[in-house]
XYZ file of C-alpha atoms in Angstrom:
741
model
C 26.002 26.924 -27.581
C 27.554 29.158 -24.912
C 26.041 32.218 -26.554
C 22.681 30.452 -26.684
C 22.899 29.526 -23.016
C 23.805 33.073 -22.032
C 20.826 34.384 -23.957
C 18.526 31.889 -22.271
C 19.954 32.721 -18.869
C 19.279 36.412 -19.446
C 15.744 35.603 -20.608
C 15.166 33.404 -17.572
C 16.522 36.180 -15.351
C 14.162 38.716 -16.871
C 11.217 36.365 -16.529
C 12.181 35.655 -12.948
C 11.687 39.310 -12.022
C 7.919 38.916 -11.710
C 8.603 35.885 -9.510
C 10.392 38.096 -6.975
C 7.300 40.231 -6.711
C 5.149 37.136 -6.567
C 7.208 35.819 -3.655
C 6.252 38.887 -1.683
C 2.558 38.254 -2.071
C 0.539 36.673 0.664
C -0.736 33.406 -0.741
C 0.344 30.547 -2.946
C -2.839 31.025 -4.967
C -1.821 34.586 -5.810
C 1.571 33.317 -6.939
C -0.120 30.674 -9.080
C -2.397 33.273 -10.676
C 0.590 35.470 -11.473
C 2.282 32.638 -13.364
C -0.916 31.611 -15.128
C -1.260 35.163 -16.406
C 2.056 34.766 -18.250
C 1.242 31.436 -19.885
C 0.050 30.654 -23.386
C -2.413 27.825 -23.990
C 0.437 25.639 -25.294
C 2.439 26.249 -22.141
C -0.523 25.433 -19.938
C -1.196 22.183 -21.779
C 2.489 21.352 -21.401
C 2.123 21.327 -17.629
C -0.519 18.620 -17.948
C 1.807 16.064 -19.550
C 3.758 13.464 -17.569
C 6.308 11.454 -19.540
C 8.784 8.753 -18.569
C 12.519 8.699 -18.588
C 14.277 5.482 -19.561
C 17.057 3.522 -17.899
C 19.544 2.028 -20.315
C 22.242 -0.472 -19.430
C 24.634 2.392 -18.842
C 22.267 4.510 -16.781
C 19.440 7.030 -17.115
C 18.436 8.281 -20.547
C 15.740 10.502 -21.982
C 14.302 10.045 -25.427
C 15.384 12.787 -27.810
C 11.828 13.891 -28.538
C 11.201 14.248 -24.782
C 14.265 16.465 -24.453
C 12.834 18.664 -27.160
C 9.500 18.676 -25.384
C 11.103 19.805 -22.113
C 12.907 22.595 -23.916
C 9.649 23.619 -25.585
C 7.778 23.711 -22.281
C 5.542 20.812 -23.282
C 6.207 18.648 -20.226
C 5.159 19.411 -16.660
C 6.574 16.348 -14.929
C 8.871 13.389 -15.545
C 8.737 9.967 -13.934
C 11.322 7.202 -13.721
C 14.083 9.825 -13.666
C 16.175 9.654 -10.532
C 19.606 10.339 -9.059
C 20.480 13.884 -8.109
C 22.846 14.620 -10.990
C 20.564 13.328 -13.742
C 17.498 15.110 -12.424
C 19.448 18.319 -11.980
C 20.294 18.300 -15.674
C 16.672 17.720 -16.662
C 15.587 20.479 -14.312
C 18.209 22.787 -15.782
C 16.700 22.244 -19.225
C 13.262 23.158 -17.897
C 14.220 26.297 -15.985
C 17.011 27.633 -18.201
C 15.925 26.644 -21.701
C 12.209 27.433 -21.693
C 10.399 30.734 -22.016
C 8.945 30.781 -18.502
C 11.380 28.531 -16.671
C 8.705 26.532 -14.859
C 10.342 23.672 -12.959
C 9.528 20.011 -13.449
C 8.183 17.602 -10.850
C 10.040 14.266 -10.726
C 7.999 11.211 -9.741
C 8.818 7.560 -9.162
C 7.211 4.389 -7.823
C 8.703 4.558 -4.351
C 6.262 2.016 -2.965
C 8.127 0.413 -0.053
C 11.506 2.029 -0.254
C 13.878 3.687 -2.671
C 17.218 1.932 -2.028
C 16.591 0.631 1.467
C 13.637 -1.666 0.823
C 11.243 -2.371 3.670
C 8.614 -5.152 3.565
C 5.979 -5.007 0.864
C 3.048 -2.828 2.006
C 0.832 -5.823 2.809
C 3.645 -7.066 5.019
C 4.037 -3.707 6.727
C 0.282 -3.714 7.322
C 0.726 -7.015 9.179
C 2.684 -5.130 11.837
C -0.482 -3.182 12.786
C 2.153 -0.726 14.047
C 1.284 2.702 12.671
C 4.502 4.292 13.906
C 6.587 1.631 12.154
C 4.605 2.040 8.932
C 5.062 5.801 9.063
C 8.775 5.300 9.712
C 9.076 3.066 6.636
C 7.570 5.803 4.468
C 9.878 8.338 6.122
C 12.949 6.288 5.166
C 11.660 6.095 1.604
C 11.139 9.862 1.503
C 14.586 10.620 2.912
C 16.288 8.471 0.303
C 14.115 9.360 -2.681
C 14.388 13.105 -2.172
C 18.150 12.752 -1.788
C 18.081 11.161 -5.251
C 16.322 14.152 -6.805
C 12.704 13.000 -6.496
C 9.691 15.057 -5.430
C 6.760 12.708 -5.820
C 5.911 9.075 -5.112
C 3.052 7.110 -6.637
C 2.066 5.785 -3.225
C 0.348 4.909 -1.020
C -1.910 2.444 -2.748
C -4.956 2.450 -0.485
C -7.188 0.055 -2.410
C -9.078 -2.366 -0.191
C -8.666 -5.872 -1.614
C -10.581 -8.998 -0.678
C -9.477 -11.247 -3.516
C -5.971 -12.649 -2.938
C -5.707 -13.697 -6.566
C -5.244 -10.013 -7.423
C -1.516 -9.379 -7.540
C -1.766 -5.816 -6.327
C -3.127 -6.908 -2.976
C 0.607 -6.874 -2.154
C 0.667 -3.096 -2.545
C -2.060 -2.215 -0.077
C -3.140 -2.717 3.520
C -5.440 -5.691 3.040
C -9.166 -6.223 3.388
C -10.390 -3.884 6.105
C -11.401 -0.242 5.576
C -10.730 0.861 9.170
C -7.205 -0.560 9.255
C -6.776 0.753 5.710
C -7.733 4.269 6.807
C -5.164 4.357 9.581
C -2.399 2.931 7.422
C -3.202 5.314 4.554
C -2.862 8.279 6.892
C 0.353 6.917 8.422
C 1.990 6.431 5.042
C 0.955 9.863 3.785
C 2.373 11.422 6.939
C 5.577 9.426 6.572
C 6.122 10.493 2.974
C 5.058 14.112 3.362
C 6.195 14.870 6.908
C 5.116 18.098 8.539
C 6.508 20.429 5.874
C 6.249 19.527 2.210
C 8.731 22.280 1.375
C 11.436 20.503 3.386
C 13.960 18.809 1.109
C 13.494 15.417 2.765
C 9.730 15.163 2.261
C 7.998 13.608 -0.708
C 4.589 14.362 -2.217
C 2.322 11.336 -1.839
C -0.299 10.080 -4.279
C -3.391 8.188 -3.114
C -4.184 5.487 -5.633
C -6.097 4.035 -7.381
C -9.223 6.174 -7.252
C -11.391 4.194 -6.894
C -12.410 0.587 -6.165
C -9.564 -0.975 -8.163
C -9.232 -3.622 -5.441
C -12.656 -4.983 -6.418
C -11.471 -6.151 -9.844
C -13.673 -9.046 -10.870
C -12.146 -12.519 -10.638
C -9.053 -10.977 -9.074
C -7.734 -10.237 -12.553
C -5.689 -7.077 -12.941
C -7.146 -4.260 -15.045
C -10.534 -6.027 -14.989
C -13.848 -4.294 -14.520
C -15.580 -3.490 -11.217
C -19.283 -3.696 -10.447
C -20.251 -2.500 -6.981
C -23.013 -0.430 -5.434
C -22.678 3.149 -4.246
C -23.146 1.818 -0.712
C -20.241 -0.604 -1.067
C -18.126 2.126 -2.644
C -18.709 4.470 0.271
C -18.555 1.955 3.090
C -15.611 -0.126 1.923
C -13.491 1.440 -0.802
C -13.615 5.208 -0.245
C -12.730 5.520 3.481
C -8.950 5.015 3.041
C -8.907 7.653 0.284
C -10.719 10.094 2.526
C -8.235 9.323 5.306
C -5.360 10.029 2.924
C -6.951 13.335 1.970
C -7.514 14.260 5.612
C -3.836 13.483 6.222
C -2.982 16.103 3.581
C -2.184 14.029 0.486
C -1.317 16.296 -2.443
C -2.253 14.099 -5.405
C -4.687 11.383 -6.428
C -4.256 8.797 -9.192
C -7.171 7.426 -11.176
C -7.695 3.692 -11.525
C -7.959 1.514 -14.617
C -11.353 0.057 -13.773
C -14.817 1.284 -14.577
C -17.363 2.162 -11.929
C -21.070 1.953 -12.710
C -20.207 1.655 -16.386
C -17.909 4.699 -16.507
C -14.103 4.320 -16.451
C -12.644 5.926 -13.346
C -10.402 8.132 -15.479
C -13.491 9.861 -16.892
C -15.782 9.427 -13.919
C -17.063 12.846 -12.911
C -18.960 11.342 -9.974
C -15.632 10.275 -8.479
C -13.376 13.102 -9.589
C -15.706 16.067 -9.335
C -18.710 15.295 -7.169
C -16.922 13.285 -4.473
C -13.257 14.298 -4.601
C -13.572 18.009 -5.348
C -17.030 19.100 -4.269
C -17.809 16.778 -1.376
C -14.296 16.350 0.034
C -12.770 19.695 -1.007
C -9.562 18.301 -2.553
C -7.337 21.057 -3.986
C -4.310 19.101 -5.206
C -4.076 17.581 -8.672
C -5.286 14.334 -10.228
C -2.989 12.238 -12.402
C -3.989 9.233 -14.460
C -2.459 5.821 -14.208
C -0.183 4.780 -17.052
C -2.027 5.395 -20.390
C -5.415 4.941 -18.723
C -6.941 7.698 -20.877
C -5.966 5.847 -24.057
C -7.343 2.612 -22.604
C -10.858 4.017 -22.535
C -10.926 3.289 -26.276
C -10.641 -0.516 -25.994
C -12.787 -0.204 -22.875
C -15.577 0.891 -25.205
C -16.158 4.278 -23.629
C -14.374 6.485 -26.189
C -14.218 6.221 -29.955
C -10.639 7.494 -30.145
C -7.900 9.163 -28.097
C -9.253 12.630 -28.780
C -12.647 11.800 -27.340
C -10.959 10.029 -24.420
C -8.872 13.135 -23.695
C -12.003 15.282 -23.712
C -13.857 12.899 -21.388
C -10.956 12.686 -18.937
C -10.141 16.374 -18.666
C -13.771 17.415 -18.384
C -14.321 14.824 -15.660
C -11.486 16.278 -13.596
C -8.166 14.738 -14.671
C -5.340 17.274 -14.463
C -2.312 15.327 -15.712
C -1.963 12.544 -18.281
C 0.618 9.883 -17.457
C 2.432 8.765 -20.599
C -0.645 8.644 -22.818
C 0.087 11.888 -24.722
C -3.633 12.426 -25.256
C -3.512 15.904 -23.757
C -0.267 16.562 -25.658
C -1.866 15.564 -28.960
C -5.468 16.722 -28.619
C -6.179 19.303 -25.918
C -5.415 22.348 -28.029
C -7.797 21.216 -30.760
C -10.441 20.345 -28.171
C -10.214 23.876 -26.786
C -10.391 25.370 -30.273
C -13.496 23.299 -31.042
C -15.172 24.358 -27.809
C -15.245 20.816 -26.384
C -12.938 21.759 -23.510
C -12.964 25.207 -21.965
C -9.795 27.186 -21.429
C -11.027 27.767 -17.877
C -10.867 24.019 -17.291
C -7.268 23.986 -18.547
C -6.427 26.922 -16.328
C -7.995 25.144 -13.344
C -5.936 21.988 -13.916
C -2.684 23.879 -14.427
C -3.351 26.010 -11.379
C -3.593 22.864 -9.270
C -0.296 21.583 -10.674
C 1.523 24.892 -10.233
C 0.243 25.200 -6.678
C 1.977 21.949 -5.765
C 5.196 23.132 -7.421
C 5.086 26.299 -5.349
C 4.362 24.316 -2.195
C 7.385 22.126 -2.912
C 9.531 25.260 -3.091
C 10.590 24.524 -6.661
C 9.967 28.080 -7.856
C 12.230 29.372 -5.085
C 15.001 26.857 -5.829
C 14.385 24.329 -8.597
C 17.615 22.473 -7.736
C 16.935 22.071 -4.027
C 16.458 18.296 -4.380
C 19.531 17.789 -6.555
C 22.394 17.715 -4.087
C 24.883 14.939 -4.792
C 26.498 15.261 -1.347
C 23.154 14.713 0.302
C 22.513 11.773 -1.999
C 25.798 10.185 -0.988
C 25.184 10.630 2.745
C 21.449 9.939 3.085
C 20.901 6.614 1.365
C 21.256 3.194 3.015
C 22.590 4.639 6.228
C 23.088 2.447 9.287
C 19.992 3.941 10.882
C 17.828 3.360 7.822
C 18.978 -0.245 7.533
C 18.428 -0.860 11.244
C 14.934 0.595 10.978
C 14.202 -1.560 7.926
C 15.233 -4.656 9.882
C 13.041 -3.685 12.808
C 10.041 -3.040 10.548
C 10.554 -6.442 8.907
C 10.545 -8.123 12.333
C 7.337 -6.344 13.284
C 5.735 -7.484 10.021
C 6.361 -11.178 10.657
C 3.334 -13.281 11.608
C 3.642 -16.548 13.532
C 0.941 -18.788 12.060
C 1.727 -22.029 13.886
C 4.092 -23.216 16.590
C 3.146 -26.762 17.546
C 5.215 -28.200 20.355
C 7.023 -24.876 20.812
C 9.426 -25.603 17.959
C 10.142 -21.885 17.894
C 12.251 -20.142 18.892
C 15.128 -22.297 17.726
C 18.114 -22.841 20.001
C 21.259 -20.968 19.045
C 23.461 -23.744 20.402
C 22.126 -26.663 18.362
C 24.682 -28.828 16.634
C 23.458 -28.728 13.036
C 20.808 -26.672 11.267
C 19.522 -27.393 7.758
C 18.459 -24.359 5.722
C 16.466 -25.526 2.728
C 14.275 -24.130 -0.012
C 14.282 -22.112 -3.233
C 13.956 -18.847 -1.281
C 16.470 -19.629 1.455
C 19.425 -17.975 -0.261
C 17.598 -15.576 -2.570
C 18.494 -11.913 -2.301
C 16.394 -10.743 -5.219
C 13.075 -12.222 -4.096
C 13.356 -10.611 -0.659
C 12.821 -7.219 -2.303
C 9.416 -8.166 -3.712
C 7.728 -6.263 -6.526
C 7.848 -2.470 -6.868
C 11.266 -2.344 -5.210
C 12.088 1.189 -6.359
C 15.803 1.438 -7.094
C 16.569 -1.378 -4.659
C 19.459 -3.629 -5.594
C 19.410 -7.354 -4.926
C 23.115 -7.495 -4.152
C 22.497 -5.172 -1.202
C 19.851 -7.478 0.302
C 20.788 -10.007 2.974
C 19.298 -13.440 2.304
C 17.788 -15.660 4.968
C 20.744 -18.044 4.795
C 23.188 -15.166 5.228
C 21.093 -13.714 8.041
C 21.149 -17.042 9.883
C 24.916 -17.391 9.414
C 25.357 -13.835 10.649
C 23.255 -14.693 13.695
C 24.861 -18.034 14.617
C 28.474 -17.445 13.633
C 30.776 -20.466 13.713
C 29.055 -22.196 16.632
C 26.464 -24.089 14.597
C 27.021 -26.264 11.553
C 24.728 -25.061 8.779
C 23.767 -27.273 5.842
C 22.169 -25.625 2.821
C 20.188 -27.290 0.050
C 17.988 -25.486 -2.449
C 15.747 -28.516 -2.927
C 13.744 -27.115 -5.846
C 13.161 -24.058 -7.944
C 10.256 -21.711 -7.275
C 8.525 -22.946 -10.421
C 8.800 -26.071 -12.504
C 8.583 -29.815 -11.960
C 12.229 -30.636 -11.239
C 12.527 -32.831 -8.130
C 16.175 -33.716 -8.585
C 17.164 -31.549 -5.611
C 14.852 -33.318 -3.164
C 17.365 -36.013 -2.223
C 20.068 -33.576 -1.157
C 17.498 -31.593 0.811
C 16.224 -34.707 2.590
C 19.775 -35.798 3.452
C 20.533 -32.347 4.886
C 17.346 -32.457 6.957
C 18.055 -35.915 8.328
C 21.543 -34.832 9.394
C 20.266 -31.724 11.194
C 18.741 -31.045 14.587
C 16.160 -28.700 13.018
C 15.160 -27.417 9.599
C 14.346 -23.933 8.315
C 12.468 -24.380 5.037
C 11.958 -21.213 2.970
C 9.237 -21.494 0.334
C 6.753 -19.191 -1.359
C 6.376 -17.059 -4.444
C 8.927 -15.433 -6.655
C 9.018 -11.676 -6.324
C 7.504 -11.352 -9.794
C 4.423 -13.372 -8.822
C 2.665 -10.524 -7.043
C 2.280 -6.863 -7.851
C 0.918 -5.290 -11.021
C -0.072 -7.710 -13.809
C 0.634 -10.627 -11.456
C -2.755 -12.160 -10.790
C -2.734 -15.880 -10.012
C -5.706 -18.184 -10.435
C -4.240 -20.741 -8.031
C -2.585 -19.316 -4.941
C -0.936 -22.347 -3.441
C 2.832 -22.775 -3.517
C 3.941 -22.816 -7.160
C 5.899 -25.632 -8.738
C 6.802 -28.656 -6.608
C 7.370 -26.710 -3.413
C 4.486 -28.356 -1.548
C 5.967 -31.750 -2.406
C 9.327 -30.524 -1.096
C 7.675 -29.505 2.172
C 6.035 -32.933 2.407
C 9.365 -34.666 1.868
C 11.134 -32.617 4.530
C 8.308 -32.929 7.077
C 8.401 -36.709 6.490
C 11.945 -36.812 7.897
C 10.410 -36.275 11.323
C 12.754 -33.420 12.163
C 11.462 -30.148 13.674
C 10.593 -28.082 10.605
C 9.942 -24.355 10.490
C 8.289 -23.318 7.234
C 9.223 -19.733 6.376
C 6.800 -18.256 3.858
C 7.862 -15.470 1.496
C 5.000 -14.092 -0.571
C 3.081 -10.995 -1.547
C -0.445 -12.310 -1.014
C -2.348 -14.786 1.145
C -1.564 -18.372 0.191
C -3.829 -21.428 0.199
C -1.636 -23.982 2.003
C -3.963 -26.379 3.847
C -1.571 -29.365 3.904
C 1.261 -27.277 5.313
C -1.051 -25.689 7.891
C -2.136 -29.151 9.023
C 1.227 -30.928 8.989
C 4.164 -28.540 9.375
C 5.092 -28.034 13.048
C 5.814 -24.299 12.735
C 4.958 -21.676 10.129
C 6.275 -18.128 9.929
C 4.760 -15.648 7.457
C 7.495 -13.171 6.503
C 6.082 -11.756 3.241
C 8.835 -10.189 1.107
C 10.775 -8.662 3.951
C 13.128 -6.285 2.125
C 16.800 -5.401 2.186
C 17.351 -6.585 5.766
C 14.895 -9.445 5.516
C 17.383 -12.213 6.310
C 18.623 -10.786 9.627
C 15.066 -9.796 10.592
C 13.725 -13.310 10.057
C 16.720 -14.744 11.891
C 15.940 -12.464 14.858
C 12.485 -14.057 15.032
C 13.618 -17.631 14.392
C 16.102 -17.588 17.250
C 14.051 -15.668 19.776
C 15.800 -12.310 19.750
C 12.453 -10.876 18.707
C 9.080 -12.218 19.788
C 6.732 -12.090 16.757
C 3.714 -9.839 17.144
C 2.352 -9.464 13.613
C -1.314 -9.994 12.805
C -2.796 -10.838 9.426
C -4.306 -7.821 7.620
C -6.095 -10.174 5.240
C -7.804 -13.572 5.416
C -5.985 -16.705 4.241
C -8.358 -19.113 2.417
C -8.195 -22.883 2.619
C -8.910 -23.149 -1.084
C -9.328 -20.827 -4.047
C -12.973 -21.928 -4.293
C -13.729 -19.898 -1.143
C -12.605 -16.630 -2.735
C -13.644 -13.948 -2.003
C -13.433 -14.719 1.691
C -13.167 -12.012 4.346
C -14.085 -11.594 7.979
C -16.646 -8.776 7.564
C -19.096 -10.831 5.554
C -22.820 -10.358 5.932
C -25.126 -13.023 7.257
C -27.628 -14.833 5.115
C -31.211 -15.831 5.742
C -29.902 -19.367 6.028
C -26.681 -19.192 8.044
C -24.456 -22.231 7.948
C -25.762 -25.148 9.997
C -23.667 -28.330 9.765
C -26.785 -30.421 10.408
C -28.917 -28.801 7.737
C -27.993 -29.205 4.076
C -30.174 -26.296 3.031
C -27.995 -23.625 4.591
C -25.163 -21.507 3.217
C -22.164 -23.814 2.977
C -20.076 -25.998 0.695
C -20.521 -29.751 0.450
C -16.807 -30.420 0.159
C -14.881 -27.736 2.086
C -15.550 -25.719 5.247
C -16.805 -22.133 5.198
C -14.070 -21.087 7.594
C -10.742 -19.624 6.500
C -7.368 -21.236 6.961
C -6.292 -18.224 9.030
C -8.680 -15.380 9.894
C -8.132 -11.648 9.621
C -6.261 -10.304 12.649
C -4.682 -13.678 13.463
C -1.132 -14.077 14.709
C 0.567 -16.034 17.499
C 3.380 -15.149 19.884
C 6.082 -17.064 21.739
C 4.028 -16.291 24.811
C 0.271 -16.598 25.377
C -2.396 -14.026 26.193
C -5.712 -14.370 27.986
C -8.706 -12.020 27.808
C -11.244 -11.624 30.602
C -13.671 -9.260 32.320
C -14.928 -7.483 29.199
C -17.281 -4.679 30.219
C -18.771 -1.340 29.168
C -19.381 1.765 31.233
C -23.065 1.783 30.257
C -25.252 -0.868 28.704
C -27.462 1.773 27.110
C -26.232 4.933 25.422
C -27.636 7.641 23.204
C -26.620 8.839 19.747
C -23.854 11.390 20.117
C -22.503 9.814 23.307
C -19.222 7.961 23.677
C -18.942 4.470 25.099
C -16.009 3.108 27.097
C -15.117 -0.557 26.705
C -12.490 -2.279 28.842
C -10.986 -5.763 29.002
C -8.371 -7.462 31.153
C -5.370 -8.717 29.191
C -2.906 -11.105 30.827
C 0.394 -12.507 29.580
C 0.001 -16.130 30.681
C 3.233 -17.369 29.147
C 6.908 -17.232 30.052
C 8.167 -14.473 27.745
C 7.638 -10.763 27.333
C 5.357 -10.213 24.362
C 3.223 -7.710 22.493
C -0.440 -8.301 21.705
C -2.660 -6.377 19.330
C -5.987 -6.117 21.152
C -8.762 -5.830 18.566
C -12.312 -4.537 19.032
C -15.135 -5.446 16.671
C -18.808 -4.508 16.636
C -21.906 -6.081 15.154
C -25.052 -4.076 14.506
C -27.728 -6.739 14.948
C -30.577 -5.059 13.057
C -30.383 -2.178 10.606
C -32.349 -0.481 7.867
C -29.809 -2.211 5.620
C -28.055 -5.460 6.525
C -24.790 -5.091 8.389
C -21.584 -7.182 8.477
C -21.192 -9.918 11.081
C -18.249 -8.003 12.509
C -16.445 -4.726 11.814
C -13.076 -3.706 13.202
C -13.479 -0.421 15.034
C -10.424 -0.092 17.287
C -7.183 -1.776 18.282
C -4.301 -1.208 20.657
C -0.873 -2.792 20.905
C 0.101 -3.717 24.440
C 3.465 -5.080 25.623
C 3.401 -7.205 28.771
C 6.042 -9.047 30.749
C 5.474 -12.692 31.591
C 2.746 -12.921 34.232
C 1.769 -9.275 33.867
C -1.803 -8.123 33.256
C -3.321 -4.823 32.246
C -6.733 -3.301 31.761
C -7.057 -2.162 28.154
C -9.701 0.494 27.491
C -11.276 1.857 24.329
C -13.417 4.951 24.051
C -15.810 4.447 21.170
C -16.900 7.714 19.611
C -20.367 8.229 18.116
C -18.873 7.752 14.624
C -18.108 4.140 15.528
C -21.724 3.082 15.172
C -22.614 5.030 12.031
C -23.235 3.596 8.592
C -25.050 4.511 5.384
C -28.680 3.757 6.119
C -31.422 2.881 3.653
C -31.614 6.526 2.548
C -27.797 6.717 2.171
C -27.568 8.990 5.194
C -24.520 8.385 7.371
C -25.895 7.913 10.861
C -26.233 5.556 13.820
C -29.560 3.798 14.171
C -31.040 2.880 17.549
C -30.824 -0.804 18.353
C -28.713 -3.590 19.795
C -25.008 -4.067 19.217
C -22.538 -6.792 20.129
C -18.972 -5.774 20.976
C -16.203 -8.339 20.689
C -12.642 -7.950 21.951
C -9.779 -10.377 21.388
C -6.658 -11.295 19.477
C -8.249 -11.758 16.050
C -11.534 -11.402 14.194
C -12.836 -14.601 15.812
C -12.679 -12.992 19.264
C -14.911 -14.811 21.753
C -15.260 -12.208 24.533
C -18.522 -10.353 23.885
C -20.757 -7.784 25.588
C -24.077 -6.344 24.401
C -25.088 -2.681 24.359
C -28.123 -0.773 23.183
C -28.235 2.539 21.374
C -31.459 4.272 22.392
C -33.340 7.229 20.967
C -32.470 10.643 22.352
């Protein structure tokens, strides 16, 4: 073996000589071309395969056939392999035991943290704080790269307007404008300013495209939308990710206009490459090439491989269709070698940009791994981000914040002492025993001064009510109750669609029993999607939406409960009253018969209201804010001109607080119908009690543009309404007119 290794080392050293010369050349593209010139067809196809590592009970493992494939140069990237030592060994196999020594890329689903888990992305979006969202991605990148990773399969930038879809948890909600800003923030957080730095992580914009429009909210289901809807709603966050410098795109499982996204040349070539100028590489989602066979688009895996690669896919995740069929497809003339060379060039370019050809082991430093994961700073930041993500939905009678000097507090509910559920789905390498539960966070906050009674009350699922009595007794003995209910962490995320999105099991009955005690009750929701909870919204005195808040979720929620942090979160997605309203979203279009409560023959239900339980952008504070004196600098403006809008914001309460001031427009008449409102700007403003401030927005010409009847992106002359306020139901309104030049 030693003799073999020495021989391979000499061979690698000889092959590295051209690399020295390459390093002296001017551009990455020239370096890529120099490597491509050395490669056989088999070696090029090898770069297009992405296979998974496994994690056994005793730690990371790699299937024996995959080891052989690495050594044969038949694998370009590995996912689900992490920790510095393990990845170093895999990298060693690639660079020291293959003919050309081309390094591997290591990828992983670092969605909202690696070890230090921040709130689920939908929760982070509720902060509307772009700096905090970027910081969360930065923490994830610091930790993941210390553990030997180069690439994350995030951010998910799919717009989602159906809360039954489990993966709504993974994105930024229902609005394309907010989604654009968050997509860019997360890309910047992962990738930093220098992708060659050892603490930055290549991002992947997914799922391209329109996966969030899955029919019936059912994961992996088909999508049927117009080109207009695609461009106005679903593509903008992807374009924002690209403009922020994202290095990779992932295809989606769904079809679009009858063609699966993984073989959709309109998406992958015409839009992504030709129109947008993307020069990174495109990876499939897990086995999505193979799935075109049951989808009815390909007769077999070989045809599916041909369709995908010719449409613009560069790397096959786990499907082995390129591994098994590309060489034969080239030999038969169904795939050109130039297309293979193009795909491999894109992959190699990213490897050069990462610095892997200069030092393939630069991300495999065990000392760095030991010192850069779950640090005090990272944990403190995670707690702060969780606080910012919390949304106060109701606070009747000023139940919140709770007094720290009360005699007895009851902490009740199936999620009150759960560490695991706090992490949510897609928790990277997060460990439940490192998470601080809500009960522990409250105890940490209050110390020995307050008597705390804990009762689970019920399980998350099931019909068992045997714990109700103990919970009721604890509530009756307490001065106030914190009642933690919601979903299990497994109930949202991939393959976690729910037809009914109320509280599962008997949790609503538990809430009813505790509210019936007459004690001040704070319902703490933990969930990865909007919930339909009309009874709780009507009857519980206080409701706090905390999502799945992450590793430091317990202390973060306790900070809010006891007034050490004034909640400022705003909903990034609409909460329905009932599943029958779905899809429900703020930016709906009007109808020829708008709802009139006095006229049956208008657009409404007979048995439930049209209105949501909680609208997009909604969120209360422990203080109050008032809006007044909304005005514009000119009532008429011309295409190409900016418009300045200002409003007076006053803190009319008794506490310092932060408000997210939101601006919406409505285009009253267009060559195609326009939404009732569209978010176009927002600003977060902190004010002391009694303080007021003029908040101004400069609306650029782009603000008023849309795809007209001819699919041209432009602003049409006409009348607009501009609304400014604290949510999408803002009442302050001013009218302006866009006139011809």
